[in-house]
Coordinates of C-alpha atoms (C1' of nucleotides) in Angstrom, one line a residue:
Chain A
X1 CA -0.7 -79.1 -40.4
X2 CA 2.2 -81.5 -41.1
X3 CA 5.8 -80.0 -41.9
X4 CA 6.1 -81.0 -45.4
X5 CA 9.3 -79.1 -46.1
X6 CA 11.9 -76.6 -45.4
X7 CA 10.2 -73.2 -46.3
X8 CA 7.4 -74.1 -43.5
X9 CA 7.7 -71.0 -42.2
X10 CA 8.0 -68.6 -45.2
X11 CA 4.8 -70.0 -46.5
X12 CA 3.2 -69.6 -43.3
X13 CA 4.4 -66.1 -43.2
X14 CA 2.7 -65.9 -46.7
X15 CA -0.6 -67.4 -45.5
X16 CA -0.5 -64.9 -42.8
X17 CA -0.1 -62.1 -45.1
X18 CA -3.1 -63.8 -47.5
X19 CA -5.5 -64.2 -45.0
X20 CA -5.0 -60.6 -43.8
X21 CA -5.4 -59.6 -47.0
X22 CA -9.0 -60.3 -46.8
X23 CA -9.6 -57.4 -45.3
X24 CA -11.0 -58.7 -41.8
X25 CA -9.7 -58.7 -38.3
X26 CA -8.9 -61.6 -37.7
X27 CA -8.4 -63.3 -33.7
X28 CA -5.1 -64.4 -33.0
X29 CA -5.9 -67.7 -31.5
X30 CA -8.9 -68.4 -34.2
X31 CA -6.1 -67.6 -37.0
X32 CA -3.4 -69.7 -34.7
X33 CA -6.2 -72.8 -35.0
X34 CA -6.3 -72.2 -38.3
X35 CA -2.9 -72.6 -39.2
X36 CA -2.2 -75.3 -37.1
X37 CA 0.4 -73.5 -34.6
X38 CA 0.5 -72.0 -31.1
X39 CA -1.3 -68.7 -30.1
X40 CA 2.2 -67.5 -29.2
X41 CA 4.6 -68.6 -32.5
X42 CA 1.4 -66.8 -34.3
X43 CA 2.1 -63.8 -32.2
X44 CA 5.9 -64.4 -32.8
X45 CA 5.5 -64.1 -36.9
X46 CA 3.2 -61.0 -36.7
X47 CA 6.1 -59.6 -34.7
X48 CA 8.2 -60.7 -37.7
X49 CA 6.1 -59.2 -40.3
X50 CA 5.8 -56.0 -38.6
X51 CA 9.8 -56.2 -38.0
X52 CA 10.1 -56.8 -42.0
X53 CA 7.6 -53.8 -42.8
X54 CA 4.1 -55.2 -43.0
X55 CA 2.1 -52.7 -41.2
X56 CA 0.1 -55.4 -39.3
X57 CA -2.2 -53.4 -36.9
X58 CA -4.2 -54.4 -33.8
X59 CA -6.8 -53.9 -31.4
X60 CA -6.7 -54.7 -28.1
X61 CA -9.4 -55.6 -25.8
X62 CA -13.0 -56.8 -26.7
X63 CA -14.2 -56.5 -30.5
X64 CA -10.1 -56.4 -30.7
X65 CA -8.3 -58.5 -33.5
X66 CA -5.5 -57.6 -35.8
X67 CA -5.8 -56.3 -39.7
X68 CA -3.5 -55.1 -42.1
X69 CA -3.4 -50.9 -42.3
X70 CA -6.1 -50.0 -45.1
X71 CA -3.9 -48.4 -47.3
X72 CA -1.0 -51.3 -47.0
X73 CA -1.0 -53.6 -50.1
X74 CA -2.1 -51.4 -52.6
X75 CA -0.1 -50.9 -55.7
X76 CA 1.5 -54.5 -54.9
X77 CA 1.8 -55.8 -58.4
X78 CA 3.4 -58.4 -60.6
X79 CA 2.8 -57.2 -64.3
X80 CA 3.7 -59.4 -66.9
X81 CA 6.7 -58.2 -69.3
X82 CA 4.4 -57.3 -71.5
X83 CA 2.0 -55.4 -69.5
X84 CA 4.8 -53.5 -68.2
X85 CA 6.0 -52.4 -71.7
X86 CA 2.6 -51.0 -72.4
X87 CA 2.6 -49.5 -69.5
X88 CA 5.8 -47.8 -69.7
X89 CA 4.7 -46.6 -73.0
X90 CA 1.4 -45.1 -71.6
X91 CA 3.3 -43.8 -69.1
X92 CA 5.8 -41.4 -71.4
X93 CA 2.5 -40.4 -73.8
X94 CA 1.2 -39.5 -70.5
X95 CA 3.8 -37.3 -69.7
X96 CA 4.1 -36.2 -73.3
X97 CA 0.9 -34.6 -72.8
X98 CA 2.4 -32.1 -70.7
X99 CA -0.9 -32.2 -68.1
X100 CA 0.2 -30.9 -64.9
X101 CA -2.0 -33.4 -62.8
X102 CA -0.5 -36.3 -64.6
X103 CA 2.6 -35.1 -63.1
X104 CA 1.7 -35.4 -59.7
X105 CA 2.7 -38.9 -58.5
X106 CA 3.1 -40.4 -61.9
X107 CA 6.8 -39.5 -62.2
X108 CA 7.5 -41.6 -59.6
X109 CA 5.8 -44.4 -60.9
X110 CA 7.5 -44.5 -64.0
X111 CA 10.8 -44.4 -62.0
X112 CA 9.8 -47.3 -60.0
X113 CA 8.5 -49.7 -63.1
X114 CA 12.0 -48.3 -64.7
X115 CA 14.0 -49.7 -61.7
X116 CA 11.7 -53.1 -62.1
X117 CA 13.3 -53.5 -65.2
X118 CA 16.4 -55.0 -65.6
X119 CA 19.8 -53.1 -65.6
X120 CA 20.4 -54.0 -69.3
X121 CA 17.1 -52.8 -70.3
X122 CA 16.9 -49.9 -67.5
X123 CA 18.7 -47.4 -69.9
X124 CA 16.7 -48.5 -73.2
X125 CA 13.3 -48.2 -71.2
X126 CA 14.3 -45.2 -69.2
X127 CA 15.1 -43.2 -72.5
X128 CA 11.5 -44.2 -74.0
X129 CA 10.4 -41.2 -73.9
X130 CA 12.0 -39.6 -76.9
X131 CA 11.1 -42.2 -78.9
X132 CA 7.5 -41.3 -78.5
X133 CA 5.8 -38.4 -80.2
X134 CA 2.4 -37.3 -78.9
X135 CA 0.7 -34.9 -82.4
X136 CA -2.4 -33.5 -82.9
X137 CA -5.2 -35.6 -82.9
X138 CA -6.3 -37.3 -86.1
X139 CA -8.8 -35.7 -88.9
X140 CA -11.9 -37.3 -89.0
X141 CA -11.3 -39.6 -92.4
X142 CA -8.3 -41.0 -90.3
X143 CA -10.6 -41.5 -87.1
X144 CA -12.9 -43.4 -89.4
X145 CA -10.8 -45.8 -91.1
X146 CA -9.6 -47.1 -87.8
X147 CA -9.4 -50.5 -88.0
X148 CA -9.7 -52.9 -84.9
X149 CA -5.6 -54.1 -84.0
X150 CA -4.4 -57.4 -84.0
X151 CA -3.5 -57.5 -80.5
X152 CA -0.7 -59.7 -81.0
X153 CA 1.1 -58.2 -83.5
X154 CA 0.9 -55.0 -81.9
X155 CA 2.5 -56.9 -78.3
X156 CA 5.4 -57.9 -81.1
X157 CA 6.1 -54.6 -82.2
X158 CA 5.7 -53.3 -78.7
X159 CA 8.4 -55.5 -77.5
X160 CA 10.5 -54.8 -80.3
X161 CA 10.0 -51.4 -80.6
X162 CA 11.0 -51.2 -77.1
X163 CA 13.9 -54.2 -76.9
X164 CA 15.1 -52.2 -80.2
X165 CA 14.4 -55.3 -82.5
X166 CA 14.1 -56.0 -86.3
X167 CA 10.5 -57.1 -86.7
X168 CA 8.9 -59.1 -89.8
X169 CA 5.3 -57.4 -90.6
X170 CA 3.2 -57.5 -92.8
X171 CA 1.4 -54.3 -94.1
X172 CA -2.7 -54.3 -95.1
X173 CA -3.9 -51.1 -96.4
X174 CA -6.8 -51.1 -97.8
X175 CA -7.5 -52.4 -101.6
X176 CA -4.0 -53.3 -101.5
X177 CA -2.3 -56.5 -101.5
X178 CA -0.6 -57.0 -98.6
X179 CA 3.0 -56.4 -98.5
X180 CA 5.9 -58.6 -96.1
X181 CA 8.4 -56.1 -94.9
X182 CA 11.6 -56.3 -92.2
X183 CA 11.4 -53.0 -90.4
X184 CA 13.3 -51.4 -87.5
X185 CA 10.9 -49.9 -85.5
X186 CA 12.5 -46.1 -84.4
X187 CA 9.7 -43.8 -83.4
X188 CA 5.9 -44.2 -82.4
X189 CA 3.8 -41.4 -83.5
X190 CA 0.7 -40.5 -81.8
X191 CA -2.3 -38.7 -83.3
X192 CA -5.1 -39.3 -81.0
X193 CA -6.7 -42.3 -81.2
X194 CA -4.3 -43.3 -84.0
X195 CA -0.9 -44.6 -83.6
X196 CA 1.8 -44.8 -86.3
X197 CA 5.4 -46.2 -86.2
X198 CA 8.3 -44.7 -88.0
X199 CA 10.2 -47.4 -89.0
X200 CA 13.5 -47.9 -91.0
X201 CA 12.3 -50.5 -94.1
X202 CA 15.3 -52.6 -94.3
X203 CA 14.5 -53.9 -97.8
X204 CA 13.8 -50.3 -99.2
X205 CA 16.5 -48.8 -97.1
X206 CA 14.6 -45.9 -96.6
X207 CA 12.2 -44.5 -93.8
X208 CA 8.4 -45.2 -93.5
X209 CA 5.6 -44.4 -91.8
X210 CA 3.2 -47.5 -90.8
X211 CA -0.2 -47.0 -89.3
X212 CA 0.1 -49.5 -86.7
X213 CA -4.1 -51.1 -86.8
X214 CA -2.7 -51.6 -90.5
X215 CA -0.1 -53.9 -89.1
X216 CA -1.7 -57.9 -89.2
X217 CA 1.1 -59.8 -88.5
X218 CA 4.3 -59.4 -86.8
X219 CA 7.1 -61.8 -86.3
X220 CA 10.2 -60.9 -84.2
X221 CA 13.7 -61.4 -85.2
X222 CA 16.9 -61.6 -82.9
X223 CA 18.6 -58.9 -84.0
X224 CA 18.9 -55.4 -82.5
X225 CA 18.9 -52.3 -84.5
X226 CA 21.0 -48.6 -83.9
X227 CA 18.8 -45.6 -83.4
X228 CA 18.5 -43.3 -86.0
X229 CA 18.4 -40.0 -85.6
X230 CA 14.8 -38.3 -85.1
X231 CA 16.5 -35.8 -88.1
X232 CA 15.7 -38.7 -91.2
X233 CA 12.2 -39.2 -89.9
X234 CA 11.0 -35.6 -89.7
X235 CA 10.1 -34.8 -93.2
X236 CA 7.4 -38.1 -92.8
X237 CA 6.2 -36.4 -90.0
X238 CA 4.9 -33.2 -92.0
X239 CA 1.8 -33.9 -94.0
X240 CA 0.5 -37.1 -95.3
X241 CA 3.2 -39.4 -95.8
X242 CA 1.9 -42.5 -94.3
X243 CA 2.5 -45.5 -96.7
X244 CA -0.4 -46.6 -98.1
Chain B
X1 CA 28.5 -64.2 -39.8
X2 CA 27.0 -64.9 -36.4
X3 CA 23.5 -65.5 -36.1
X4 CA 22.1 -62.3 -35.4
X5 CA 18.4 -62.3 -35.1
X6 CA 15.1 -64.2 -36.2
X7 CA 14.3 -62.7 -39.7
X8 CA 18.2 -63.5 -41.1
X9 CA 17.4 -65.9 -43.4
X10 CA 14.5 -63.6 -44.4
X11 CA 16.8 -61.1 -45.0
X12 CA 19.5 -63.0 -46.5
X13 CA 17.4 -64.3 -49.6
X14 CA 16.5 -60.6 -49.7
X15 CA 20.1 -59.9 -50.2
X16 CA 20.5 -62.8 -52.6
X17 CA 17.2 -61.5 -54.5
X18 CA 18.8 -57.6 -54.9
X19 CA 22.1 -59.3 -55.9
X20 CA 20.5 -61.0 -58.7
X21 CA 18.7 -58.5 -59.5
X22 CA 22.4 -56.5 -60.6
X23 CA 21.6 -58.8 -63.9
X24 CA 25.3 -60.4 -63.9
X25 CA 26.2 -63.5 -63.6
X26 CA 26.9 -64.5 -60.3
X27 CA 29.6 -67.5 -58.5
X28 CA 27.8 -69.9 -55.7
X29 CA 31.3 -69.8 -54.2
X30 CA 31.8 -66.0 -54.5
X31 CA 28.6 -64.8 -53.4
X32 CA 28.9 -67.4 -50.4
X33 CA 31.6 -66.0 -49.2
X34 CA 29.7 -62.1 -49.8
X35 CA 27.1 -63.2 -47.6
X36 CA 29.3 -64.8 -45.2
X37 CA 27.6 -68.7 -45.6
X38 CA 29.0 -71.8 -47.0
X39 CA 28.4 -72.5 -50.4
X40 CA 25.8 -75.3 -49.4
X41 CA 23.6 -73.1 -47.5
X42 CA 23.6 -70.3 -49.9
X43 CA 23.4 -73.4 -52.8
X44 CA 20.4 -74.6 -50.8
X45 CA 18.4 -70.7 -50.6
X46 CA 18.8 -70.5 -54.2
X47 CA 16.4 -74.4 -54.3
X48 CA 14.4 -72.8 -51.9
X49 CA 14.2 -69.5 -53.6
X50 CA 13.4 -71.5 -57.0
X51 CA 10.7 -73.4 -54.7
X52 CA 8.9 -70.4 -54.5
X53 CA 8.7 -69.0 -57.9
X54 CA 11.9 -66.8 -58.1
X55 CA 13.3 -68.1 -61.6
X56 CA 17.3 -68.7 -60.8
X57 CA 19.5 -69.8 -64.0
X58 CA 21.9 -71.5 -63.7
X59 CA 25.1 -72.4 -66.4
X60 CA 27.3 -75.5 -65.4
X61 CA 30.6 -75.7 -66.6
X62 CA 33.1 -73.0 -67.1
X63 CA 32.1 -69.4 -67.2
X64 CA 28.8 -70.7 -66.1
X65 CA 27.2 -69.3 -62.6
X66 CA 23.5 -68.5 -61.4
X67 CA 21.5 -65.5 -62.4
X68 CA 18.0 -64.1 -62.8
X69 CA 15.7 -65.1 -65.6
X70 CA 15.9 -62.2 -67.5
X71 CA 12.3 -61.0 -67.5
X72 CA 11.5 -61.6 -64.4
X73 CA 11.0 -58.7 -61.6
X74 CA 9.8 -56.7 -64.1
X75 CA 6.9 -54.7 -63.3
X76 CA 7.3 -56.1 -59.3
X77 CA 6.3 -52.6 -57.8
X78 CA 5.1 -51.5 -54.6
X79 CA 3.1 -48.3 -55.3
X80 CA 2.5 -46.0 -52.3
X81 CA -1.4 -45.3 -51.5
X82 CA -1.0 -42.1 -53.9
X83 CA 0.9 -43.2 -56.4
X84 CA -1.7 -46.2 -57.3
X85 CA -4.0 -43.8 -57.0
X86 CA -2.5 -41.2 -59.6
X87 CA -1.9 -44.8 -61.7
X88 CA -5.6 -45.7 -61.5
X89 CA -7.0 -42.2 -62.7
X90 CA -4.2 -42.2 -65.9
X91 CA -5.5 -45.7 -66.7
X92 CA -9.3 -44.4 -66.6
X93 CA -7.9 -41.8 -69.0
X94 CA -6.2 -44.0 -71.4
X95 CA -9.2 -46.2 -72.0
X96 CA -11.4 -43.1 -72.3
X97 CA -9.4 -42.1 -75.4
X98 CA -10.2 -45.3 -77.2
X99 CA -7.0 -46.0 -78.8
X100 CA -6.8 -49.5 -79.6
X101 CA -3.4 -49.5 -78.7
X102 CA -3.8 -48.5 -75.3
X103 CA -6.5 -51.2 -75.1
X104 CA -3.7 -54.3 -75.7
X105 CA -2.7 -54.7 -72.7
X106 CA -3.3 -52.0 -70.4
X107 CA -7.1 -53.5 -69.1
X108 CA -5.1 -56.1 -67.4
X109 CA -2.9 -53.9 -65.6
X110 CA -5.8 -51.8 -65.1
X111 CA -7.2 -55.2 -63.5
X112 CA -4.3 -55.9 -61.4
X113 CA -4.1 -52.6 -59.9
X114 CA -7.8 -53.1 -59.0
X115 CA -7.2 -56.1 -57.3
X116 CA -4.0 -54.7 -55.1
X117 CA -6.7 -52.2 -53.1
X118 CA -8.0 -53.7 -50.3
X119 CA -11.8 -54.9 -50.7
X120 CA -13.1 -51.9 -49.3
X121 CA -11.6 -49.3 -51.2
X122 CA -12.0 -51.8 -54.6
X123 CA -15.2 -51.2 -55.5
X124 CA -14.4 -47.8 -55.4
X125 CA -11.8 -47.7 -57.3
X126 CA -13.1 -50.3 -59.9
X127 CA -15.9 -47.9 -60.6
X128 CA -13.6 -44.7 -61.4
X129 CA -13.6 -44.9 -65.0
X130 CA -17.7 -43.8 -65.0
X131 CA -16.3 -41.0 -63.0
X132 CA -13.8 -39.6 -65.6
X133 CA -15.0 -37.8 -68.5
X134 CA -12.8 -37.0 -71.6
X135 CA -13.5 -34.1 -73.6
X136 CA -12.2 -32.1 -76.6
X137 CA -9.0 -30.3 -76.5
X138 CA -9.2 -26.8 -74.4
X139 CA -9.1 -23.4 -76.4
X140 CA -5.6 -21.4 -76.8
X141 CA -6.7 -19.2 -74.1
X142 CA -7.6 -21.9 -71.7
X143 CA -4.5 -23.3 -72.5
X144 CA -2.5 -20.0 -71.9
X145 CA -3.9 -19.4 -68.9
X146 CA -2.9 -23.0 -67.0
X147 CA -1.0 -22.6 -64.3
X148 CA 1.2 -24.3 -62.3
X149 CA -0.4 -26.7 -59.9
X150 CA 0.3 -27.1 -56.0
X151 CA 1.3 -30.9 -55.7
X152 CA 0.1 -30.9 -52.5
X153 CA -3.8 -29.6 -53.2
X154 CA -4.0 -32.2 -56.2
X155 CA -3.2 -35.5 -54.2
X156 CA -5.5 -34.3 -51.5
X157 CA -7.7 -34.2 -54.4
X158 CA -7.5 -37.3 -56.0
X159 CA -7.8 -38.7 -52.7
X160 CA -11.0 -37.6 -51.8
X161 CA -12.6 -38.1 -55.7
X162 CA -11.5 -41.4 -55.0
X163 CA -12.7 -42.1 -51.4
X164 CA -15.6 -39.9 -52.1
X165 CA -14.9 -37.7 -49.0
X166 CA -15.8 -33.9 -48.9
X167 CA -12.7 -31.3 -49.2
X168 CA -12.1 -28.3 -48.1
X169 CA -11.1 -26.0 -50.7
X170 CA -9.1 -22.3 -51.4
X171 CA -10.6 -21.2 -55.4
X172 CA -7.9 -18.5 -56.6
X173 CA -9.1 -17.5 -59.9
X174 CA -7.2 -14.7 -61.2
X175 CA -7.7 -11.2 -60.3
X176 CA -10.2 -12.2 -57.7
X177 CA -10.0 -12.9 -53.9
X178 CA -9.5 -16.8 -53.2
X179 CA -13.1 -18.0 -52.2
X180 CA -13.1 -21.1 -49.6
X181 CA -15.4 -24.1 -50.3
X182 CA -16.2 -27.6 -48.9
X183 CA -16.8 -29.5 -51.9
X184 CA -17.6 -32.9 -53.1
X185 CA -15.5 -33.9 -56.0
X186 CA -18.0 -35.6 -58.1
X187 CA -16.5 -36.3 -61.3
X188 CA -13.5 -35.0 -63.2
X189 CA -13.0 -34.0 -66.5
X190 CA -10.5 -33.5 -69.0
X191 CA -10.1 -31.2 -71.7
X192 CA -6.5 -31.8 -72.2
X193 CA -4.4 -30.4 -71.4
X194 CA -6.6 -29.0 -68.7
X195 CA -8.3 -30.5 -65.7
X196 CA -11.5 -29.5 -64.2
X197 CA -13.9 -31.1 -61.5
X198 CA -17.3 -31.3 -61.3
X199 CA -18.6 -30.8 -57.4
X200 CA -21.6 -30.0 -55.2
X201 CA -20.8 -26.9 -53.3
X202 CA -21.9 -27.8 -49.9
X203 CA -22.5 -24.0 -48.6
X204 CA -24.4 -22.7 -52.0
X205 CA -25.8 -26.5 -52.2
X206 CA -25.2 -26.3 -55.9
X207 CA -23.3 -28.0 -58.8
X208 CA -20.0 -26.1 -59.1
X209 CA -17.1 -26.3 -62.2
X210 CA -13.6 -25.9 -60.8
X211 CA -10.4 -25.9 -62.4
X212 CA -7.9 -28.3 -60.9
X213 CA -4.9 -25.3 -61.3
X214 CA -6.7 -22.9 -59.4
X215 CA -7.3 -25.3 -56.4
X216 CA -4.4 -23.7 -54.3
X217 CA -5.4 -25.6 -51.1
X218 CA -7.0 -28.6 -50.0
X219 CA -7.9 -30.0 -46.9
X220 CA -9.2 -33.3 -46.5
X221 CA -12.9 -33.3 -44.2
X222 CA -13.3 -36.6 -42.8
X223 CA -17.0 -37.2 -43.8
X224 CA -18.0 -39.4 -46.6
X225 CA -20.6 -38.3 -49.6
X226 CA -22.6 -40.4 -52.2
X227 CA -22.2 -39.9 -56.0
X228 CA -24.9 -37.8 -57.2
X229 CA -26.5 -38.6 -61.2
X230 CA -24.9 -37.5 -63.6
X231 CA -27.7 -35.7 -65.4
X232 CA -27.3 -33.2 -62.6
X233 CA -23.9 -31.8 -63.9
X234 CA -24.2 -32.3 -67.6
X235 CA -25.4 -28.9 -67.9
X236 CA -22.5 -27.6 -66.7
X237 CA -20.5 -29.6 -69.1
X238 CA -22.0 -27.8 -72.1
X239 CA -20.6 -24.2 -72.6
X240 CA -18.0 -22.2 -70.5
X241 CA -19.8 -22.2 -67.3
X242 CA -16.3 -22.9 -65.3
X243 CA -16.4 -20.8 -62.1
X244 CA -14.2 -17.5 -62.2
Chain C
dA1 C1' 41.2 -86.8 -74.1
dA2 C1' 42.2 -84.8 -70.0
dC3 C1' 41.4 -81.1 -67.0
dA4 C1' 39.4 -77.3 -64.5
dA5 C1' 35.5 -74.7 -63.3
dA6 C1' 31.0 -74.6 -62.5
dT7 C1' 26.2 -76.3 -60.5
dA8 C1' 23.4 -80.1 -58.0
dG9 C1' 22.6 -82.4 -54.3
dG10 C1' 23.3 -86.6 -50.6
dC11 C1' 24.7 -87.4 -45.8
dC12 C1' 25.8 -86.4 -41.1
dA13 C1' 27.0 -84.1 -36.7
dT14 C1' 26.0 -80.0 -34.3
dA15 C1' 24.8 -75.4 -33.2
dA16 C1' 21.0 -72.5 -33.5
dA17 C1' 16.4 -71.3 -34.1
dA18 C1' 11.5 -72.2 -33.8
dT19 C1' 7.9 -73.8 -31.1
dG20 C1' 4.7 -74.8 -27.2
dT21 C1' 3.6 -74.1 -22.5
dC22 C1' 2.9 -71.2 -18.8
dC23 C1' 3.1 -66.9 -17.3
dT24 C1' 2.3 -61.7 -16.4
dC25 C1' 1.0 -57.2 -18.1
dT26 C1' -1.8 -53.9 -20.6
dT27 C1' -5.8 -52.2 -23.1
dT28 C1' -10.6 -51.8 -23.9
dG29 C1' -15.6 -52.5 -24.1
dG30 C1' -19.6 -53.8 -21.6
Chain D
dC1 C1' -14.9 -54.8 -12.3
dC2 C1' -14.7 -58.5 -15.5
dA3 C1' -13.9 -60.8 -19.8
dA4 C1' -11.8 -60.5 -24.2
dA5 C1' -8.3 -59.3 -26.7
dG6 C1' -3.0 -58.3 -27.8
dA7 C1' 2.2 -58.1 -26.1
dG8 C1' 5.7 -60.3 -24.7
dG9 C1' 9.2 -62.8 -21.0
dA10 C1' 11.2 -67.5 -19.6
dC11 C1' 12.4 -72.0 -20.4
dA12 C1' 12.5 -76.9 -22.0
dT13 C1' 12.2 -79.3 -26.2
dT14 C1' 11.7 -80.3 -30.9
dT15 C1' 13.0 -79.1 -35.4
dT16 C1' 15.7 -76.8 -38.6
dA17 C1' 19.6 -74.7 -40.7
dT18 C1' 24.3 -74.8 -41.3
dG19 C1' 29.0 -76.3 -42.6
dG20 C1' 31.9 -79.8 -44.1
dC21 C1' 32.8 -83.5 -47.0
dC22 C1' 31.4 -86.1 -50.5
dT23 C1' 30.0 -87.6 -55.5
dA24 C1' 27.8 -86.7 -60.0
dT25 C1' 27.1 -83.9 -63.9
dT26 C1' 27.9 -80.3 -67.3
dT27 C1' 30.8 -77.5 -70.1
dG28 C1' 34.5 -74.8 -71.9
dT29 C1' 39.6 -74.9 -72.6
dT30 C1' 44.0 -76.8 -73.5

DNA sequence: AACAAATAGGCCATAAAATGTCCTCTTTGG
DNA sequence: CCAAAGAGGACATTTTATGGCCTATTTGTT
């Protein structure tokens, strides 16, 4: 291997880590070969990992060979913004749903994909929660009509619901033209396997309850929104008041 | 700042990562001085942090300065062993429950979480969901009589229905004496809000229903077990048949 | 238009770190 | 008891990182 540039090292130290990953033991000098270095600066970056927390573990002695602890990498992951918002959704429905074993360890998973977001969006993530209402679970005639999502729109009004953002939809209920509204997005509503948003209509000025698969286009807009208080959208929430 | 040791560089664009991370905007010149470098060398970790992936902004001009792209580092997490674990049993649930919205986005985190096991334990893990059933909602009574779980008991738990490794159970149902078992947790099952899990009672060599809430102590057994059909538990599934 | 405050980055001398070589020591399986 | 593996000390040498001093460019303010 020929130094190319200045991060040699780092990159070596990730190719390290990589070829670990594969699960093997690996032989210092075969790995040293491989990367084109000495037996001993190979030793010397193990030594580094293991001084900067990878738990790098060997054998010494015939059959020996070094490997990364089993349990070491797991849970290493870089979601996307959006996966991260769904997830942080599914996380507070989970929690919603008051199941002691979801308790266990997922409170501190939510706390750590909190703290991965940043500090201007830590508070509006971190009070999620109480924007999402878990309900009974649908009737059957609502099960059925369940329309497949389009899974764009509903990223949209994920993000915006989330990022408190106006968002452009437009609204197809059945036998019904569709209709272009500009909603803010306040609440998600959750009746098992069907999810609704209470939104603010900005056109109407008044509240209304969406079914989201109903949702076929979304388009967001800059602006942010106020939250309203939960009080304005209660009466939707009794009986059928979903907008047709 | 003297030299100190061989991972300070390391460390330092560690430092210069978590000061980003604060989300303001940040001066070359100040945070040189922070770190106790000239503003070249701190100027020439920032190309070398942009070399590898980290997205640094920067503004010329007046009130300009360097900062974080502001999406990125979201969802960076480093789960411990458990926690992923916890993680990868909520995912199973959430695409049991069908709910196109979960469905958006969530299989690829699902996917990624997957991929952060090691390539033993993977194929374990990836083949969870078949191991999860979702049921109807519990009764009132069931309901009333959940009680609170001991932390401990359930991640030993999850931990062995995930590595498939025999456990050593205390059963406390009420008003009877706590019966000891060594189990192998089959399958789990959830009639929300409650948990239960389907094992093979290694002493009675039978198929056994337990309650997750009235494991009140687990001990992890070494040994390993193979999944056994399904067919052999579904009769259990049908009726009350859960162990008192 | 001029100026000041920012980032970007070239060039060079030098101090410091990384590397390779050559060791010795220890552990472990056969 | 030997060979195969990792751990790590010492030292000379190569390579890199650093600081200092530049110039160029962008941008907001006066």
């Amino acid at each position: 291997m020929t130094r190319t540039d200045a991060s040699d090292r780092l990159n070596r130290l990730d190719l390290i880590e990589a070829r670990l990953k594969s699960g093997e033991a690996l032989i210092l000098a075969d790995l040293a070969a491989e990367l084109g270095v000495s037996r001993r600066t190979l030793s010397r970056d193990i030594a580094l990992m293991r001084a900067r927390g990878v738990p790098v573990e060997a054998d010494r002695g015939r059959g020996g060979g070094i490997r990364l602890s089993a349990r070491w990498g797991v849970g290493r992951m870089a979601l996307s913004y959006d996966e991260a918002i769904d997830l942080m959704i599914s996380l507070a429905v989970a929690e919603q749903l008051q199941s002691p074993l979801f308790m266990a360890n997922l409170g501190s998973v939510r706390q750590k994909l909190v703290a991965s977001f940043g500090p201007r969006q830590r508070a509006q993530v971190a009070r999620l929660k109480s924007r999402i209402l878990v309900g009974q679970h649908a009737s059957n005639p609502t099960r059925e009509s369940l329309a497949p999502v389009d899974a764009t729109a509903i990223r949209r009004l994920h993000r915006a619901f989330v990022e408190r953002r106006l968002l452009q939809i437009t609204y197809s209920a059945p036998e019904r033209p569709p209709t272009s509204r500009v909603i803010e997005p306040q609440f998600l509503h959750y009746n098992a396997p069907v999810w609704y948003v209470l939104a603010w209509d900005h056109l109407r000025q008044d509240v209304r309850t969406l079914r989201c698969d109903r949702i076929t286009n979304a388009q967001p807009l800059g602006e942010t929104f106020e939250l309203r208080p939960f009080s304005l959208f209660e009466p939707a929430l009794e009986g059928d008041h979903v907008l047709q």
